[in-house]
Short mmCIF file of C-alpha atoms and ligand atoms in Angstrom, two decimals:
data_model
loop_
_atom_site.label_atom_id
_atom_site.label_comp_id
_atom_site.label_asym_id
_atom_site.label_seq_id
_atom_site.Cartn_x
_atom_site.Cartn_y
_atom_site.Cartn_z
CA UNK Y 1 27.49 100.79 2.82
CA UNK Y 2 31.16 100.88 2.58
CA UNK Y 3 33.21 97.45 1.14
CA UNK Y 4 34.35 97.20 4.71
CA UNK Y 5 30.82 96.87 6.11
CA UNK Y 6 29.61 94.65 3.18
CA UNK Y 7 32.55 92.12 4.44
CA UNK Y 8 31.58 92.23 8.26
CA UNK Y 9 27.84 91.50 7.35
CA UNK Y 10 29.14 88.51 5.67
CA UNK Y 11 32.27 87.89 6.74
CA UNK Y 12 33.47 84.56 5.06
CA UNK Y 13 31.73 84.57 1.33
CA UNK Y 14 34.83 82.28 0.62
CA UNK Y 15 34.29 79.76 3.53
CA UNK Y 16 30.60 78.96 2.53
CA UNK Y 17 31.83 78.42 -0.92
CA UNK Y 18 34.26 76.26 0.24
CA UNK Y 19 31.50 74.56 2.47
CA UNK Y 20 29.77 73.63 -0.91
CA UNK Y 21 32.17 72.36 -2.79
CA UNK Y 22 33.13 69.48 0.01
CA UNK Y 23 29.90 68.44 -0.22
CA UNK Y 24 27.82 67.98 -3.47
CA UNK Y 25 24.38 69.52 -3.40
CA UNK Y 26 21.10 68.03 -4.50
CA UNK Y 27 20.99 70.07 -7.77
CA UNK Y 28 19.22 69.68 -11.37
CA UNK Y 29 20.85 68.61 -14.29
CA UNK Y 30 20.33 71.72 -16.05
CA UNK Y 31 21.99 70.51 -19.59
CA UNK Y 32 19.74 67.96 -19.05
CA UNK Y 33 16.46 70.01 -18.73
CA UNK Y 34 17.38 72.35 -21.63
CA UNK Y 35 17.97 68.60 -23.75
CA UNK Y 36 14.54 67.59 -22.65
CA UNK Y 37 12.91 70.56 -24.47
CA UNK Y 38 14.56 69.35 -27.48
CA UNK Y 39 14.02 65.76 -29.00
CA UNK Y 40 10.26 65.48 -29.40
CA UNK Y 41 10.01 62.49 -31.04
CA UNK Y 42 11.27 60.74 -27.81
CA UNK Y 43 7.94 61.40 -26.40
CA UNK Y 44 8.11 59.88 -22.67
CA UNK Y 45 12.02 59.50 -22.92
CA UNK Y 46 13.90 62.17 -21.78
CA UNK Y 47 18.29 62.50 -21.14
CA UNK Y 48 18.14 60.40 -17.49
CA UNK Y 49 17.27 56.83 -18.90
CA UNK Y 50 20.93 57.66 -20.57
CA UNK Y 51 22.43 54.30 -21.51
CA UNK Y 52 19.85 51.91 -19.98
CA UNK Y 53 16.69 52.54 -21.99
CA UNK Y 54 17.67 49.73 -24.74
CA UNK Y 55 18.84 47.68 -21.86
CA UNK Y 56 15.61 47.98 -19.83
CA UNK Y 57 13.36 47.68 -23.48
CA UNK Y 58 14.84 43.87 -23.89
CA UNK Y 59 14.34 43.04 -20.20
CA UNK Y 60 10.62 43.76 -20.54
CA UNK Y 61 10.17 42.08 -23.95
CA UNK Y 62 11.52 39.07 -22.34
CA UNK Y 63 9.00 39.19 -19.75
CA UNK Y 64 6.43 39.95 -22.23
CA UNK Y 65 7.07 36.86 -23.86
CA UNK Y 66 7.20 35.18 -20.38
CA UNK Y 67 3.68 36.72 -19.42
CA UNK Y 68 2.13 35.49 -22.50
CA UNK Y 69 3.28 31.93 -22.84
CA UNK Y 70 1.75 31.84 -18.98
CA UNK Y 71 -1.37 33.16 -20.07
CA UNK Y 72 -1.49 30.37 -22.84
CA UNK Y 73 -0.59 27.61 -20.45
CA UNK Y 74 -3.37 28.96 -17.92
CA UNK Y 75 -5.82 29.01 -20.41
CA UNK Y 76 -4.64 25.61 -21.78
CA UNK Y 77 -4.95 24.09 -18.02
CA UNK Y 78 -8.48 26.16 -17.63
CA UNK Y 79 -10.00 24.50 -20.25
CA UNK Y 80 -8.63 20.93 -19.92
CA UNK Y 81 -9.39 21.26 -16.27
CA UNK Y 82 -13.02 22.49 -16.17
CA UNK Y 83 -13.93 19.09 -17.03
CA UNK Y 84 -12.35 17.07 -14.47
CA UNK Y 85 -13.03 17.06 -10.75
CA UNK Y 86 -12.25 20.21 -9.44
CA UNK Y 87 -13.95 23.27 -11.04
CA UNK Y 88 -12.40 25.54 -8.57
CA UNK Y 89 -9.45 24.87 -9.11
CA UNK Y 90 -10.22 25.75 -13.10
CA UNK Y 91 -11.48 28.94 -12.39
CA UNK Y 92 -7.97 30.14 -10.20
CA UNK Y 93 -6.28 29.00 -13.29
CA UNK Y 94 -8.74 31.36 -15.34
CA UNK Y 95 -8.48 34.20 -13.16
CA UNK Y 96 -4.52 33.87 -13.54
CA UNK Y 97 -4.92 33.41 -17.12
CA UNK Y 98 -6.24 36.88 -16.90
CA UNK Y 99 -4.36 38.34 -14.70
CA UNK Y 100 -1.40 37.48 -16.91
CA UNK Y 101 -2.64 39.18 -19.75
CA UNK Y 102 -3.08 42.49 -17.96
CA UNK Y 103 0.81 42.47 -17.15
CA UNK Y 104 1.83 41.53 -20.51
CA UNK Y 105 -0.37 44.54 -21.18
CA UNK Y 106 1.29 46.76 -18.63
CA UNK Y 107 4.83 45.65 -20.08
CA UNK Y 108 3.71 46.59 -23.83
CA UNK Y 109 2.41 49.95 -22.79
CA UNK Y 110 5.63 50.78 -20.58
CA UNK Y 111 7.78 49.54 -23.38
CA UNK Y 112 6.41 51.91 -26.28
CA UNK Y 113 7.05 54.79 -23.70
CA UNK Y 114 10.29 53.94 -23.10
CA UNK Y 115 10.18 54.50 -27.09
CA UNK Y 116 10.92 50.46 -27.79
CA UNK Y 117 8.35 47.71 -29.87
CA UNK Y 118 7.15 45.27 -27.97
CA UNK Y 119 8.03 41.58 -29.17
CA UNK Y 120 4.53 39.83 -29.36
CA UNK Y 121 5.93 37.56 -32.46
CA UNK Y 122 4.52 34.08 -31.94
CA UNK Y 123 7.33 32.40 -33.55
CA UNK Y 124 10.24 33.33 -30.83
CA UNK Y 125 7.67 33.44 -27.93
CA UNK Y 126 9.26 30.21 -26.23
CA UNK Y 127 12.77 30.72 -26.82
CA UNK Y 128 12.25 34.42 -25.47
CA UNK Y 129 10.52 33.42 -22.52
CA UNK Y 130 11.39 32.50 -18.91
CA UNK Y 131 9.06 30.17 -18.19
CA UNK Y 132 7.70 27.09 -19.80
CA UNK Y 133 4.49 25.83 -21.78
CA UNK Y 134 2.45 22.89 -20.50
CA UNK Y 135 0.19 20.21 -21.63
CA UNK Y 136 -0.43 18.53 -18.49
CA UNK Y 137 -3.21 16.17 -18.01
CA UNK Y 138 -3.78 15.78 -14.36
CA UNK Y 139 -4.58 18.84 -12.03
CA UNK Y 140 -1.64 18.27 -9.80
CA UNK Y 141 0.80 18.16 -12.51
CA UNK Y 142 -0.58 21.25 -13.96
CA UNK Y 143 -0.57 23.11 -10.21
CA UNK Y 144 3.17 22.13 -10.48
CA UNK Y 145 3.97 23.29 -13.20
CA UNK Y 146 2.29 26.30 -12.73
CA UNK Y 147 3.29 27.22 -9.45
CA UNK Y 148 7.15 26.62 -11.04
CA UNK Y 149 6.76 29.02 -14.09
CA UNK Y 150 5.50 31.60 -10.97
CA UNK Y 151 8.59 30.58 -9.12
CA UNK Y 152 10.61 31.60 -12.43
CA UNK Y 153 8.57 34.84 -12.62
CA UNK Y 154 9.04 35.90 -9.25
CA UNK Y 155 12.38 35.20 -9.57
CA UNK Y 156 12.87 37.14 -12.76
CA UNK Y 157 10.78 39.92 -11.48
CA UNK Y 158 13.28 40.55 -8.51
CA UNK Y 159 16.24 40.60 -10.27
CA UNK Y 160 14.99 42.88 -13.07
CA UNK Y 161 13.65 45.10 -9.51
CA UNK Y 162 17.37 44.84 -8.70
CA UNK Y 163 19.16 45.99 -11.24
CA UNK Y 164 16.54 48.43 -12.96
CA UNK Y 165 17.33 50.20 -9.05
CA UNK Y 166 17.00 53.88 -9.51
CA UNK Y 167 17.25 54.14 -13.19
CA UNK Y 168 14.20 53.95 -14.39
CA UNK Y 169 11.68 54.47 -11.03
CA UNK Y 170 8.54 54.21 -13.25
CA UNK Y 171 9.83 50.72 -14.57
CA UNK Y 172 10.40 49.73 -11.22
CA UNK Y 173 6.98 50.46 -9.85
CA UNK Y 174 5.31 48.62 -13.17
CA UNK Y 175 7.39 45.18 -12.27
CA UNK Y 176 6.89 45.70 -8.46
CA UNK Y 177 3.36 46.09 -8.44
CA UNK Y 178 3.34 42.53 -10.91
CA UNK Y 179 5.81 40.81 -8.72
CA UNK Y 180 3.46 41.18 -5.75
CA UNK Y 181 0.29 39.87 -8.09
CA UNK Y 182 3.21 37.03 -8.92
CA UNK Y 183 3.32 36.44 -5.39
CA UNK Y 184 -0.04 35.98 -4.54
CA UNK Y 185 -0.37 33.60 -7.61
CA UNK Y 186 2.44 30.95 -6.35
CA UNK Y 187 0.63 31.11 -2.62
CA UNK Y 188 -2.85 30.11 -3.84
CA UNK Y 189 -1.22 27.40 -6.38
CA UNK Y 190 0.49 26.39 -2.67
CA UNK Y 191 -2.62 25.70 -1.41
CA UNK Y 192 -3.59 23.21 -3.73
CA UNK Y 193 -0.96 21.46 -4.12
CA UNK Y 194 -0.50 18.09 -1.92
CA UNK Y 195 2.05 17.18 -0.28
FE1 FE2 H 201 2.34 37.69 -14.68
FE1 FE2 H 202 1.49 34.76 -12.24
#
């Protein structure tokens, strides 16, 4: 094939490049997959959590700290509850209690992938976290106060949601999937709350 035939099979090489460079493809980061064979020790963490991963590690030990002063304060209200009139209303506050627990355990786990150490020191757990401890004595104070600390978790939740956005997707999923257990939690404390 002579070069005059090779240009009327394709007779604008230069427009398609052209084509291409107005608008950006969806391509790979290739430095970025060659850096990801390097840098063991990072385990999980690879080049695209770039400046955020540090970032992202404090946001979840602050709601570590948050999901385990709630799981204290459910289990206080369980126990001091379970005496007084309404034992189903001590058992939600158990179930929460546990339910609590397993996201503090989901935020440890995603938190030593992300290559961080999560913060379970007793001695900062108040100051770190969102929401507040509670002694309560009566069940309605104790509905309040719980279905408040949810409010502060939901609302915490969200934001992190927000601005986590698209740079960390697994993060993202982690803290949606509590937010909607965070949700259910201030709807049934709704219900037994009077007016
Ligand atoms: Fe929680
Ligand atoms: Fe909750």
């Amino acid at each position: 094939m002579s070069n005059q035939d090779k240009t009327m099979n394709n007779p604008s090489p230069g427009k398609v490049q052209n084509l291409h460079d107005e608008h950006p493809r969806l391509r790979l980061d290739e430095g970025a997959l060659e850096a990801a064979k390097r840098s063991l020790e990072k385990g999980a963490v690879t080049p695209s959590y770039g400046p955020w991963r540090e970032d992202i590690i404090q946001l979840l030990n602050d709601a570590l700290a948050t999901e385990i002063v709630c799981t204290l304060r459910y289990k206080r209200h369980y126990y001091t509850a379970k005496g007084l009139a309404s034992p189903a209303i001590a058992e939600e506050f158990l179930v929460h209690a546990q339910e609590e627990t397993a996201h503090s355990e989901q935020l440890a786990e995603r938190i030593v992938q992300l290559g961080g150490e999560p913060d379970f020191s007793p001695s900062t757990l108040l100051d770190r976290s969102h929401a507040d401890y509670d002694e309560s004595a009566d069940l309605q104070a104790m509905i309040r106060s719980n279905l408040i600390a949810e409010r502060v978790a939901i609302e915490a939740y969200s934001q992190m949601i927000a601005l986590i956005g698209d740079k960390d997707s697994t993060t993202r999923r982690v803290l949606e999937s509590i937010l909607s257990q965070e949700q259910e939690h201030a709807d049934e404390l709704s219900d037994w709350l009077t007016p």
